[in-house]
Coordinates of C-alpha atoms in Angstrom, one line a residue:
M265 CA 121.6 127.0 218.6
N266 CA 118.2 126.7 220.3
R267 CA 119.3 129.1 223.0
Y268 CA 120.3 131.6 220.3
Q269 CA 116.9 131.3 218.6
H270 CA 115.1 132.0 221.9
L271 CA 116.9 135.4 222.3
K272 CA 115.3 138.7 221.3
I273 CA 116.2 140.0 217.9
K274 CA 118.3 142.8 219.3
D275 CA 120.4 140.3 221.2
Q276 CA 120.6 138.1 218.1
L277 CA 121.7 141.1 216.0
F278 CA 124.3 142.0 218.5
I279 CA 125.7 138.4 218.5
L280 CA 125.5 138.3 214.7
I281 CA 127.4 141.5 214.3
S282 CA 130.1 140.1 216.7
L283 CA 130.3 136.9 214.7
I284 CA 130.5 138.7 211.4
M285 CA 133.4 140.8 212.7
A286 CA 135.1 137.7 214.1
V287 CA 134.7 135.8 210.8
S288 CA 135.9 138.9 208.9
L289 CA 139.0 138.9 211.1
I290 CA 139.6 135.3 210.3
L291 CA 139.1 135.9 206.6
I292 CA 141.5 138.8 206.5
F293 CA 144.1 136.9 208.5
S294 CA 143.6 134.0 206.0
G295 CA 144.0 136.4 203.1
V296 CA 147.2 137.8 204.5
Q297 CA 148.5 134.2 205.0
Y298 CA 147.5 133.4 201.4
A299 CA 149.4 136.5 200.2
F300 CA 152.4 135.2 202.1
R301 CA 152.1 131.9 200.4
V302 CA 151.9 133.6 197.0
Y303 CA 154.9 135.6 197.9
D304 CA 156.7 132.4 199.0
Q305 CA 155.9 130.9 195.6
Q306 CA 157.3 133.9 193.8
I307 CA 160.5 133.6 195.8
Y308 CA 160.5 129.9 195.1
R309 CA 160.1 130.5 191.3
K310 CA 163.0 133.0 191.3
S311 CA 165.3 130.9 193.5
S312 CA 164.3 127.8 191.6
Q313 CA 165.3 129.4 188.3
V314 CA 168.7 130.5 189.7
L315 CA 169.2 127.1 191.4
M316 CA 168.6 125.3 188.1
M317 CA 171.1 127.6 186.4
S318 CA 173.6 126.8 189.2
S319 CA 173.0 123.1 188.9
K320 CA 173.5 123.2 185.1
S321 CA 176.8 125.0 185.6
I322 CA 177.9 122.4 188.2
E323 CA 176.9 119.5 186.0
D324 CA 178.7 121.0 183.0
E325 CA 181.9 120.9 184.9
L326 CA 181.2 117.3 186.1
K327 CA 180.6 116.3 182.5
K328 CA 184.0 117.7 181.5
I329 CA 185.6 115.5 184.2
E330 CA 183.5 112.6 183.0
D331 CA 185.1 113.2 179.6
V332 CA 188.5 113.0 181.2
S333 CA 187.7 109.6 182.7
Y334 CA 186.6 108.4 179.3
Q335 CA 189.9 109.7 177.7
I336 CA 191.9 107.8 180.4
T337 CA 190.1 104.5 179.8
T338 CA 190.6 104.8 176.1
D339 CA 194.2 106.1 176.1
Q340 CA 196.3 103.7 174.0
N341 CA 199.4 103.9 176.2
I342 CA 197.4 103.2 179.4
Q343 CA 195.6 100.4 177.7
A344 CA 198.9 98.9 176.5
N345 CA 200.6 99.2 179.9
L346 CA 197.6 97.7 181.7
L347 CA 197.7 94.7 179.4
K348 CA 201.4 94.2 180.4
A349 CA 200.5 94.3 184.2
G350 CA 200.9 91.0 185.9
R351 CA 203.1 89.5 183.2
D352 CA 206.6 88.4 183.9
Q353 CA 208.8 91.4 183.5
N354 CA 212.1 92.4 184.9
K355 CA 212.2 95.1 187.6
Y356 CA 213.1 97.8 185.2
G357 CA 210.3 96.9 182.9
R358 CA 207.8 97.1 185.7
Y359 CA 209.2 100.5 186.9
R360 CA 209.0 101.9 183.3
M361 CA 205.4 100.7 182.9
K362 CA 204.4 102.4 186.2
R363 CA 206.3 105.5 185.3
E364 CA 204.5 105.9 182.0
I365 CA 201.1 105.4 183.7
W366 CA 202.0 108.0 186.4
D367 CA 203.1 110.5 183.7
Q368 CA 199.8 110.0 181.8
L369 CA 197.7 110.4 184.9
A370 CA 199.7 113.6 185.8
E371 CA 198.9 115.1 182.4
F372 CA 195.2 114.4 182.9
T373 CA 195.3 115.7 186.4
G374 CA 196.5 119.1 185.2
S375 CA 194.1 119.2 182.3
K376 CA 191.1 120.3 184.4
R377 CA 191.0 122.8 187.2
Y378 CA 188.7 120.9 189.5
I379 CA 190.5 117.5 189.5
K380 CA 192.2 116.9 192.9
S381 CA 193.7 113.6 192.0
I382 CA 193.4 110.6 189.8
H383 CA 193.7 107.0 191.1
L384 CA 194.0 103.9 188.8
F385 CA 193.8 100.4 190.1
D386 CA 194.8 97.6 187.7
A387 CA 193.2 94.2 187.6
F388 CA 195.7 92.9 190.2
G389 CA 195.1 95.7 192.7
T390 CA 198.2 97.8 192.0
E391 CA 197.5 101.5 192.5
Y392 CA 198.7 104.3 190.2
S393 CA 197.9 107.9 191.4
A394 CA 198.6 111.5 190.6
G395 CA 197.4 114.6 192.5
A396 CA 197.1 115.8 196.1
S397 CA 194.4 113.6 197.6
S398 CA 195.2 110.6 199.8
A399 CA 194.2 107.2 198.5
E400 CA 193.9 105.5 201.9
A401 CA 190.1 105.9 202.0
L402 CA 189.8 104.8 198.4
K403 CA 191.8 101.6 199.0
E404 CA 189.3 100.7 201.8
R405 CA 186.4 101.1 199.4
R406 CA 188.1 99.8 196.3
N407 CA 186.0 96.6 196.1
M408 CA 182.7 98.5 196.5
L409 CA 183.8 101.1 193.9
A410 CA 184.9 98.3 191.5
E411 CA 181.5 96.6 191.8
K412 CA 179.7 99.9 191.0
A413 CA 181.9 100.5 188.0
S414 CA 181.4 96.9 186.8
R415 CA 177.6 97.4 186.8
Q416 CA 178.0 100.4 184.5
K417 CA 179.9 98.2 181.9
G418 CA 182.4 100.9 181.0
G419 CA 180.1 103.9 181.8
N420 CA 180.8 106.6 184.3
V421 CA 179.2 106.5 187.8
W422 CA 179.4 109.3 190.4
V423 CA 180.0 108.2 194.0
T424 CA 179.6 110.5 197.0
M425 CA 182.3 110.6 199.7
P426 CA 180.8 110.4 203.2
G427 CA 182.9 112.3 205.7
A428 CA 184.7 114.2 203.0
N429 CA 182.5 117.2 202.3
G430 CA 183.3 118.9 199.1
E431 CA 184.7 115.9 197.2
I432 CA 182.9 113.5 194.8
L433 CA 184.3 110.5 192.9
S434 CA 184.0 109.8 189.2
V435 CA 184.4 106.0 188.8
R436 CA 184.7 104.1 185.5
E437 CA 185.8 100.6 184.6
I438 CA 188.7 100.2 182.2
R439 CA 188.0 97.6 179.5
S440 CA 190.3 96.4 176.8
Y441 CA 189.2 97.3 173.4
Q442 CA 192.0 95.2 171.8
N443 CA 190.2 92.8 169.4
L444 CA 187.0 94.1 171.1
N445 CA 187.2 91.5 173.9
L446 CA 186.3 94.1 176.5
D447 CA 188.4 92.3 179.2
H448 CA 188.6 94.0 182.6
L449 CA 191.8 96.0 183.0
G450 CA 191.1 98.0 186.1
I451 CA 189.2 101.0 187.4
V452 CA 190.0 104.7 187.3
L453 CA 188.9 107.1 190.1
I454 CA 188.9 110.9 189.7
V455 CA 188.6 112.9 193.0
T456 CA 186.6 116.0 192.0
D457 CA 186.7 119.3 194.1
L458 CA 183.0 120.0 194.3
Q459 CA 183.5 122.7 196.8
S460 CA 185.6 124.7 194.3
I461 CA 183.1 124.2 191.5
V462 CA 180.3 125.7 193.7
A463 CA 182.6 128.5 195.0
D464 CA 183.5 129.5 191.5
L465 CA 179.9 129.9 190.3
P466 CA 179.1 133.4 189.0
K467 CA 177.7 135.7 191.7
D468 CA 174.4 136.1 190.0
L469 CA 174.0 132.4 190.2
G470 CA 175.7 131.3 193.5
E471 CA 174.5 134.2 195.7
G472 CA 171.1 134.4 194.0
A473 CA 170.5 130.7 194.9
G474 CA 171.6 131.2 198.5
K475 CA 173.7 128.6 200.2
I476 CA 173.8 125.5 198.0
A477 CA 173.5 121.9 199.3
M478 CA 173.2 118.6 197.4
S479 CA 171.6 115.3 198.5
D480 CA 171.3 111.9 196.9
G481 CA 167.6 111.3 198.0
R482 CA 168.6 110.0 201.4
N483 CA 171.4 112.1 202.8
A484 CA 173.1 115.4 202.1
F485 CA 176.6 114.8 200.7
F486 CA 177.5 118.4 200.1
S487 CA 176.7 121.6 201.9
E488 CA 178.0 125.1 201.3
S489 CA 176.1 126.3 204.4
P490 CA 177.9 126.5 207.8
L491 CA 174.8 124.9 209.5
S492 CA 175.9 122.1 211.8
R493 CA 172.9 119.8 211.3
M494 CA 172.1 119.7 207.6
E495 CA 170.5 116.3 208.0
E496 CA 167.8 117.8 210.2
L497 CA 166.6 120.2 207.4
R498 CA 164.5 117.4 205.8
L499 CA 166.7 117.3 202.7
S500 CA 164.6 114.6 201.0
S501 CA 161.4 115.0 199.0
P502 CA 159.4 112.8 196.6
D503 CA 158.6 115.9 194.5
Q504 CA 160.6 117.1 191.5
N505 CA 160.6 120.7 192.6
G506 CA 159.3 122.6 195.7
Y507 CA 160.1 124.7 198.7
D508 CA 159.8 124.8 202.4
I509 CA 160.5 126.9 205.5
V510 CA 162.6 125.4 208.2
E511 CA 164.2 126.5 211.5
E512 CA 167.8 125.8 212.4
N513 CA 169.6 127.1 215.5
G514 CA 166.9 129.7 216.1
Q515 CA 167.1 131.0 212.5
R516 CA 164.5 130.4 209.8
F517 CA 165.5 129.6 206.2
F518 CA 163.6 129.6 203.0
I519 CA 164.6 126.3 201.2
S520 CA 163.9 125.6 197.5
Y521 CA 164.9 122.4 195.7
V522 CA 165.0 120.9 192.2
K523 CA 165.7 117.4 191.1
S524 CA 168.6 116.8 188.7
S525 CA 168.0 115.1 185.4
Y526 CA 171.7 114.3 185.2
E527 CA 172.0 112.1 188.3
N528 CA 169.7 111.0 191.1
W529 CA 170.5 114.2 193.0
T530 CA 168.6 117.1 194.5
Y531 CA 169.9 120.6 194.6
W532 CA 168.9 122.8 197.5
S533 CA 169.3 126.5 198.2
L534 CA 169.0 128.0 201.7
I535 CA 168.1 131.7 202.0
P536 CA 167.7 133.5 205.4
F537 CA 163.9 134.0 205.9
D538 CA 163.6 136.7 208.5
T539 CA 165.6 139.3 206.7
M540 CA 163.3 139.0 203.7
F541 CA 160.0 139.2 205.5
S542 CA 160.7 141.6 208.4
K543 CA 158.8 144.5 206.9
I544 CA 155.9 142.3 205.7
S545 CA 155.5 140.8 209.1
A546 CA 155.4 144.3 210.7
M547 CA 152.7 145.3 208.2
K548 CA 150.7 142.2 209.0
S549 CA 150.8 143.0 212.8
I550 CA 149.6 146.6 212.1
L551 CA 146.7 145.4 210.0
I552 CA 145.6 142.9 212.6
S553 CA 145.8 145.5 215.4
L554 CA 143.7 148.0 213.4
F555 CA 141.1 145.5 212.7
I556 CA 140.8 144.4 216.3
L557 CA 140.3 148.1 217.3
F558 CA 137.6 148.4 214.6
F559 CA 136.0 145.2 215.9
L560 CA 135.7 146.6 219.5
T561 CA 134.2 149.8 218.2
A562 CA 131.6 147.9 216.1
V563 CA 130.7 145.8 219.2
L564 CA 130.1 148.9 221.3
F565 CA 127.7 150.5 218.8
G566 CA 126.1 147.2 217.7
R567 CA 123.7 146.9 220.6
K568 CA 122.5 150.5 220.1
M569 CA 121.9 149.9 216.4
A570 CA 120.1 146.6 217.2
R571 CA 117.6 148.4 219.5
G572 CA 116.7 151.0 216.8
I573 CA 116.1 148.2 214.3
T574 CA 114.0 145.9 216.4
S575 CA 111.6 148.4 217.9
P576 CA 109.2 148.6 214.9
I577 CA 109.6 144.9 214.4
E578 CA 108.2 144.2 217.8
K579 CA 105.1 146.2 216.9
L580 CA 104.7 144.1 213.8
V581 CA 105.0 140.9 215.9
A582 CA 101.9 142.1 217.9
A583 CA 99.9 142.2 214.6
M584 CA 101.1 138.7 213.6
K585 CA 99.8 137.3 216.9
N586 CA 96.3 138.3 215.9
V587 CA 96.7 136.4 212.6
Q588 CA 98.0 133.4 214.6
N589 CA 94.7 133.4 216.5
G590 CA 92.8 133.1 213.2
D591 CA 92.0 136.8 212.5
F592 CA 93.0 137.1 208.8
K593 CA 91.3 140.6 208.6
T594 CA 93.8 142.1 211.0
K595 CA 96.0 145.1 210.1
P596 CA 99.5 146.0 211.4
L597 CA 99.6 148.4 214.4
F598 CA 101.1 151.0 212.1
V599 CA 100.8 151.8 208.4
A600 CA 104.1 152.3 206.6
S601 CA 104.2 155.1 203.9
P602 CA 105.0 153.9 200.4
E603 CA 108.0 156.3 200.4
H604 CA 109.6 154.4 203.2
Q605 CA 111.8 151.7 201.6
D606 CA 113.6 150.5 204.8
E607 CA 113.3 146.8 205.5
V608 CA 110.7 147.1 208.3
S609 CA 108.4 149.2 206.2
V610 CA 108.7 146.7 203.3
L611 CA 108.0 143.9 205.7
N612 CA 104.9 145.7 206.9
R613 CA 103.5 146.1 203.4
N614 CA 104.4 142.5 202.5
F615 CA 102.6 141.4 205.6
I616 CA 99.4 143.1 204.4
T617 CA 99.9 141.5 200.9
M618 CA 100.4 138.1 202.5
I619 CA 97.1 138.3 204.5
E620 CA 95.3 139.2 201.3
R621 CA 96.9 136.3 199.4
I622 CA 96.0 133.9 202.2
N623 CA 92.4 134.8 201.9
E624 CA 92.6 134.3 198.1
L625 CA 94.2 130.9 198.6
I626 CA 91.5 129.8 201.0
A627 CA 88.9 130.6 198.3
D628 CA 91.0 128.8 195.6
N629 CA 91.4 125.7 197.8
Y630 CA 87.7 125.4 198.3
E631 CA 87.2 125.3 194.5
K632 CA 90.0 122.7 194.1
Q633 CA 88.4 120.4 196.7
L634 CA 85.2 120.5 194.6
M635 CA 87.2 119.6 191.5
L636 CA 88.9 116.7 193.3
K637 CA 85.6 115.2 194.4
E638 CA 84.4 115.4 190.7
T639 CA 87.7 113.7 189.6
E640 CA 87.2 110.8 192.1
F641 CA 83.7 110.3 190.8
K642 CA 84.9 110.0 187.2
A643 CA 87.6 107.5 188.3
L644 CA 84.9 105.3 189.9
Q645 CA 83.0 105.5 186.6
A646 CA 86.2 104.4 184.7
Q647 CA 86.3 101.2 186.7
I648 CA 83.2 100.0 184.9
N649 CA 85.2 99.3 181.6
P650 CA 87.7 96.8 183.1
H651 CA 84.9 94.9 184.8
F652 CA 83.0 94.7 181.5
L653 CA 86.2 93.3 179.9
Y654 CA 86.6 90.7 182.6
N655 CA 83.0 89.6 182.1
T656 CA 83.6 89.3 178.4
L657 CA 86.7 87.2 178.9
E658 CA 84.7 84.9 181.3
S659 CA 82.1 84.5 178.6
I660 CA 84.7 83.6 176.0
N661 CA 86.2 81.1 178.4
W662 CA 82.8 79.5 179.2
L663 CA 82.0 79.3 175.4
A664 CA 85.5 77.6 174.7
K665 CA 84.9 75.0 177.4
T666 CA 81.4 74.4 176.1
N667 CA 82.8 73.8 172.6
R668 CA 85.6 71.7 174.0
Q669 CA 88.4 74.2 173.0
P670 CA 90.9 73.8 175.9
Q671 CA 93.6 75.9 174.2
I672 CA 91.3 78.9 173.8
S673 CA 90.1 78.4 177.4
K674 CA 93.6 78.4 178.8
M675 CA 94.7 81.4 176.8
T676 CA 91.6 83.3 177.9
E677 CA 92.2 82.4 181.6
S678 CA 95.9 83.5 181.3
L679 CA 95.0 86.7 179.5
G680 CA 92.4 87.5 182.1
F681 CA 94.9 86.9 184.9
L682 CA 97.6 89.1 183.2
L683 CA 95.1 91.9 182.6
R684 CA 93.8 91.8 186.2
N685 CA 97.3 92.1 187.6
A686 CA 98.3 94.8 185.1
I687 CA 95.3 97.0 185.9
N688 CA 95.4 96.4 189.6
M689 CA 96.5 99.7 191.2
K690 CA 96.2 98.6 194.9
T691 CA 99.9 97.6 195.2
D692 CA 103.2 98.0 193.4
V693 CA 104.9 95.2 195.3
L694 CA 104.4 91.4 194.8
T695 CA 106.2 88.4 196.2
I696 CA 108.5 86.4 193.9
E697 CA 106.0 83.6 193.9
E698 CA 103.3 85.9 192.6
E699 CA 105.6 87.3 190.0
A700 CA 106.4 83.7 188.9
E701 CA 102.7 83.0 188.6
I702 CA 102.2 86.0 186.3
L703 CA 105.2 84.7 184.3
L704 CA 103.7 81.2 183.9
H705 CA 100.4 82.7 182.6
Y706 CA 102.5 84.8 180.1
F707 CA 104.4 81.7 178.9
T708 CA 101.1 79.8 178.6
I709 CA 99.9 82.3 176.0
Q710 CA 103.3 82.4 174.2
R711 CA 103.5 78.6 174.1
F712 CA 100.3 78.4 172.1
R713 CA 101.9 81.0 169.7
F714 CA 105.3 79.5 169.3
E715 CA 104.4 75.8 170.1
E716 CA 107.5 73.5 170.3
R717 CA 109.9 76.3 169.5
L718 CA 109.5 77.8 173.0
M719 CA 110.9 75.8 175.9
F720 CA 111.0 77.4 179.3
D721 CA 111.9 76.3 182.8
V722 CA 110.9 78.2 186.0
E723 CA 112.9 77.3 189.1
I724 CA 112.0 79.1 192.3
D725 CA 113.8 78.3 195.6
P726 CA 111.2 77.8 198.3
L727 CA 113.3 80.1 200.6
V728 CA 112.7 83.1 198.4
K729 CA 109.0 82.7 197.4
T730 CA 107.8 85.3 199.9
C731 CA 110.5 87.9 199.2
P732 CA 109.1 91.2 197.9
V733 CA 109.9 92.6 194.5
P734 CA 108.5 95.5 192.4
K735 CA 105.6 94.5 190.3
L736 CA 106.2 93.3 186.8
V737 CA 110.0 92.8 186.8
L738 CA 110.3 89.2 185.4
Q739 CA 107.6 89.3 182.7
P740 CA 109.3 92.2 180.7
L741 CA 112.6 90.3 180.9
A742 CA 111.0 87.1 179.6
E743 CA 109.3 89.2 176.8
N744 CA 112.6 90.6 175.8
A745 CA 114.2 87.2 175.8
I746 CA 111.4 86.0 173.4
S747 CA 111.8 89.1 171.2
Y748 CA 115.6 88.9 170.8
C749 CA 116.1 85.1 171.1
L750 CA 113.1 83.4 169.6
E751 CA 111.4 85.7 167.0
P752 CA 114.5 86.3 164.8
V753 CA 115.3 82.6 164.3
I754 CA 113.4 79.4 163.5
E755 CA 115.4 77.1 165.9
P756 CA 113.9 76.2 169.3
C757 CA 114.7 78.6 172.2
Q758 CA 115.4 77.6 175.8
I759 CA 114.5 80.3 178.4
K760 CA 115.4 79.5 182.0
I761 CA 114.1 81.6 184.9
K762 CA 115.7 81.1 188.3
A763 CA 115.3 82.6 191.8
C764 CA 117.7 81.6 194.5
K765 CA 119.3 82.9 197.7
E766 CA 123.1 83.5 197.9
G767 CA 124.2 84.8 201.3
E768 CA 122.2 87.9 202.2
F769 CA 121.0 88.4 198.6
V770 CA 118.4 87.0 196.2
Y771 CA 119.2 86.7 192.5
L772 CA 116.5 86.5 189.8
T773 CA 117.9 85.5 186.5
V774 CA 116.4 85.2 183.0
A775 CA 118.8 83.3 180.7
D776 CA 118.4 82.3 177.0
N777 CA 120.4 80.4 174.5
G778 CA 119.9 82.9 171.7
P779 CA 122.3 84.7 169.4
G780 CA 123.6 87.0 172.2
M781 CA 124.9 90.5 171.8
D782 CA 128.2 92.0 170.6
E783 CA 130.2 94.3 172.9
G784 CA 128.8 97.5 171.4
F785 CA 125.1 96.5 171.6
L786 CA 125.7 95.1 175.1
E787 CA 127.2 98.4 176.3
K788 CA 124.2 100.3 174.9
A789 CA 121.8 97.9 176.7
R790 CA 123.6 98.4 180.0
K791 CA 123.3 102.2 179.6
G792 CA 119.6 102.0 178.8
L793 CA 120.0 103.2 175.2
V794 CA 118.2 100.2 173.6
Q795 CA 114.4 100.4 173.3
T796 CA 112.8 97.1 174.2
R797 CA 110.5 95.4 171.6
G798 CA 108.0 94.4 174.2
R799 CA 105.4 96.3 176.2
G800 CA 107.6 99.3 176.6
I801 CA 108.9 98.5 180.2
G802 CA 112.6 98.9 179.5
L803 CA 115.6 97.5 181.4
Q804 CA 116.5 100.9 182.7
N805 CA 113.0 101.3 184.1
I806 CA 113.3 97.9 186.0
D807 CA 116.7 98.9 187.3
E808 CA 115.5 102.2 188.6
R809 CA 112.5 100.7 190.3
I810 CA 114.8 98.1 192.0
K811 CA 117.2 100.8 193.2
L812 CA 114.3 103.0 194.4
M813 CA 112.9 100.2 196.5
F814 CA 116.0 98.6 197.9
G815 CA 118.9 101.1 197.4
Q816 CA 121.8 101.8 195.0
R817 CA 123.6 98.5 196.0
Y818 CA 120.9 96.5 194.1
G819 CA 119.7 96.5 190.5
L820 CA 119.9 94.8 187.2
N821 CA 122.9 93.4 185.4
I822 CA 123.3 92.1 181.8
S823 CA 125.9 89.6 180.6
S824 CA 126.1 88.3 177.0
E825 CA 128.4 86.8 174.4
K826 CA 127.9 86.6 170.7
N827 CA 126.3 83.3 169.8
K828 CA 126.3 82.1 173.4
G829 CA 123.1 83.6 174.7
T830 CA 122.2 86.4 177.2
T831 CA 121.6 86.4 180.9
V832 CA 119.8 89.2 182.8
S833 CA 120.2 89.1 186.5
I834 CA 118.4 91.1 189.3
K835 CA 120.0 91.5 192.7
I836 CA 117.7 92.2 195.7
P837 CA 118.1 91.8 199.5
F838 CA 116.7 88.7 201.2
Q839 CA 113.6 89.9 203.0
S840 CA 111.4 86.8 203.6
G841 CA 107.8 87.5 204.3
V842 CA 108.1 91.4 204.2
L843 CA 105.3 93.1 202.3

């Protein structure tokens, strides 16, 4: 940056023009990218709408099959035959029972188009099936399926079939409703042809949504796409809806997905990306090429333009050097006509105006210095009044001692001490020990006023006596404690002032046993919305001075409970002996 500032203006302009063009190229490229993202979002909205319609059609068919499973579990003949299972029957009785169950299952199998087969296992593990699907895989998973069905307590549960793409299981426990005992009679499994359901979607749904896939949040259990590695397409997302662009086998796909409200499934659609964006990508390349050509042209003419601009500026610089040497009567080397409104001409006229203004300011400054001297003289005169007041208080103190009035003497001494510290403008920072001394003089005066009703205790840890604090932070807190704790009641009031070190911090606390505050009033006090009854130094003022001196980590805190007193605490860093 320093090297750039040391260059001539014409070189700086040339570099600046080049940077502006480069930044413009980046902005335009970013704008094109943004337009692509907006276009992606539009495609996502459209494909998402179509995908939601497709998912609704799929789930409508699955709900019909779910109704079939419910009809099977509640069928009177099946219920009656399953109750007979396991009982002592002759061979013909057992055959007749099985025949009736098979016939019933065959009727249900033909009732819906997308049912491949129905398998029923009674409570003793005997299988009854109807349809074309093999039951070997189901037998191996029978215990797991029975456990899932049992957790649903008669409700339907959909189970995906790993390694059998295109099939999904409807599983439901059969319970006896005879006498409402709900005994376990078996489970019914309906093998559903999910592939056919998706294939039979209307074209405006299936094709508009692209190739459909389904996942259960961890793995894809159905895919209409011929892609070989569906698990690599990141078919899992914490979002309800969204889209992404992925690459598979050298081909990019636009993927949109929606979460199902029917089951814990996610529906995905895969649309070829390159065929949609080929024309837009070509237009993007043309725009970038044209802008690069324009950039090179601007760079070639940039230096020539810079030279034409900087020539009159260099003449103006020569005039400014005379001003630098203290000649405020100098004039530019050329006088610009008022008709010329270019920047250099305006700069020349402003330079003349500036010189005239500087001369005026020099004269004004001289007058202000005279006024400042006069103000300082008046301030010295104003110091006479405090000294007169101190002398008067000393006279009262001497008279009180002469007349053997120790109370008046002590009050006069304390009042003089407080007045001297309040008017002293030499420092805004005191030690905690000095603050405590001011506080003791204040309590001396208040003790004569309230007598036995005011009890106070000041405890200062010797380690923190020399720690610096802003001037007058403890006395206003004690004054507030007296105003809110002692004045409204007639009972004695105990006020405890404590300063101690805890770790790297010092805590100054003023606690009383007064009536305390309710939650509403306490919140207002913390926000600085309560006007103090004392000398006008509010809690917010103290807090701001603490933060100004030590930082935002420190400040004032108020805690109070109704009828349990109030505690005001000030947190400052431990800085022993720093003033």
